[in-house]
Amino acid sequence: MKEKINYIIFGILTVIVNLSIFYGLLYFFNDNNNIILMLINIIAFIVAIIFAYCTNTIYVFKQ
């Protein structure tokens, strides 16, 4: 049961990391160019995946 709760908590944190990086980069670049928006989204997505992998490995599944 604790593993499921940790998985949900870190999943929510992953979404927060993704949105924070996306909006932070969007504020920094302040451009509505579609290419820039796509690159910002890709960067935020990759960082969020790395965050999710690390937290799930270390805290959720404890390998």
PDB file of C-alpha atoms in Angstrom:
ATOM      1  CA  MET A   1       0.000   0.000   0.000  1.00  0.00           C
ATOM      2  CA  LYS A   2       2.852   2.399   0.828  1.00  0.00           C
ATOM      3  CA  GLU A   3       4.348   1.803  -2.629  1.00  0.00           C
ATOM      4  CA  LYS A   4       1.100   2.863  -4.310  1.00  0.00           C
ATOM      5  CA  ILE A   5       0.855   6.029  -2.223  1.00  0.00           C
ATOM      6  CA  ASN A   6       4.470   6.944  -2.984  1.00  0.00           C
ATOM      7  CA  TYR A   7       3.863   6.269  -6.677  1.00  0.00           C
ATOM      8  CA  ILE A   8       0.899   8.654  -6.701  1.00  0.00           C
ATOM      9  CA  ILE A   9       2.753  11.345  -4.728  1.00  0.00           C
ATOM     10  CA  PHE A  10       5.810  11.249  -6.969  1.00  0.00           C
ATOM     11  CA  GLY A  11       3.589  11.145 -10.055  1.00  0.00           C
ATOM     12  CA  ILE A  12       1.967  14.389  -8.939  1.00  0.00           C
ATOM     13  CA  LEU A  13       5.403  15.862  -8.228  1.00  0.00           C
ATOM     14  CA  THR A  14       6.493  14.862 -11.737  1.00  0.00           C
ATOM     15  CA  VAL A  15       3.579  16.806 -13.212  1.00  0.00           C
ATOM     16  CA  ILE A  16       4.521  19.800 -11.053  1.00  0.00           C
ATOM     17  CA  VAL A  17       8.144  19.575 -12.222  1.00  0.00           C
ATOM     18  CA  ASN A  18       7.026  19.371 -15.843  1.00  0.00           C
ATOM     19  CA  LEU A  19       4.707  22.364 -15.606  1.00  0.00           C
ATOM     20  CA  SER A  20       7.184  24.417 -13.569  1.00  0.00           C
ATOM     21  CA  ILE A  21       9.966  23.929 -16.084  1.00  0.00           C
ATOM     22  CA  PHE A  22       7.639  24.561 -19.013  1.00  0.00           C
ATOM     23  CA  TYR A  23       6.259  27.817 -17.631  1.00  0.00           C
ATOM     24  CA  GLY A  24       9.672  28.883 -16.316  1.00  0.00           C
ATOM     25  CA  LEU A  25      11.266  28.466 -19.732  1.00  0.00           C
ATOM     26  CA  LEU A  26       8.247  30.080 -21.371  1.00  0.00           C
ATOM     27  CA  TYR A  27       8.662  33.100 -19.081  1.00  0.00           C
ATOM     28  CA  PHE A  28      12.411  33.203 -19.751  1.00  0.00           C
ATOM     29  CA  PHE A  29      12.136  33.015 -23.552  1.00  0.00           C
ATOM     30  CA  ASN A  30       8.842  34.957 -23.721  1.00  0.00           C
ATOM     31  CA  ASP A  31       8.157  33.944 -27.311  1.00  0.00           C
ATOM     32  CA  ASN A  32       5.064  32.497 -28.988  1.00  0.00           C
ATOM     33  CA  ASN A  33       6.970  30.943 -31.864  1.00  0.00           C
ATOM     34  CA  ASN A  34       5.715  27.379 -32.401  1.00  0.00           C
ATOM     35  CA  ILE A  35       9.237  25.966 -32.722  1.00  0.00           C
ATOM     36  CA  ILE A  36      10.296  27.557 -29.429  1.00  0.00           C
ATOM     37  CA  LEU A  37       7.167  26.259 -27.696  1.00  0.00           C
ATOM     38  CA  MET A  38       7.828  22.754 -29.016  1.00  0.00           C
ATOM     39  CA  LEU A  39      11.452  22.831 -27.826  1.00  0.00           C
ATOM     40  CA  ILE A  40      10.415  24.132 -24.404  1.00  0.00           C
ATOM     41  CA  ASN A  41       7.863  21.326 -24.133  1.00  0.00           C
ATOM     42  CA  ILE A  42      10.433  18.705 -25.147  1.00  0.00           C
ATOM     43  CA  ILE A  43      12.950  19.989 -22.583  1.00  0.00           C
ATOM     44  CA  ALA A  44      10.333  20.022 -19.806  1.00  0.00           C
ATOM     45  CA  PHE A  45       9.171  16.534 -20.772  1.00  0.00           C
ATOM     46  CA  ILE A  46      12.693  15.070 -20.743  1.00  0.00           C
ATOM     47  CA  VAL A  47      13.515  16.635 -17.368  1.00  0.00           C
ATOM     48  CA  ALA A  48      10.228  15.334 -15.945  1.00  0.00           C
ATOM     49  CA  ILE A  49      10.964  11.813 -17.215  1.00  0.00           C
ATOM     50  CA  ILE A  50      14.422  11.887 -15.627  1.00  0.00           C
ATOM     51  CA  PHE A  51      12.905  13.172 -12.370  1.00  0.00           C
ATOM     52  CA  ALA A  52      10.260  10.422 -12.427  1.00  0.00           C
ATOM     53  CA  TYR A  53      12.834   7.717 -13.137  1.00  0.00           C
ATOM     54  CA  CYS A  54      15.131   8.850 -10.315  1.00  0.00           C
ATOM     55  CA  THR A  55      12.386   9.263  -7.716  1.00  0.00           C
ATOM     56  CA  ASN A  56      10.692   6.007  -8.633  1.00  0.00           C
ATOM     57  CA  THR A  57      13.965   4.125  -8.510  1.00  0.00           C
ATOM     58  CA  ILE A  58      15.138   5.621  -5.231  1.00  0.00           C
ATOM     59  CA  TYR A  59      11.934   6.163  -3.235  1.00  0.00           C
ATOM     60  CA  VAL A  60       9.093   4.106  -4.690  1.00  0.00           C
ATOM     61  CA  PHE A  61      10.614   0.799  -5.737  1.00  0.00           C
ATOM     62  CA  LYS A  62      13.844   1.084  -3.685  1.00  0.00           C
ATOM     63  CA  GLN A  63      16.216  -0.817  -5.924  1.00  0.00           C
TER      64      GLN A  63
END
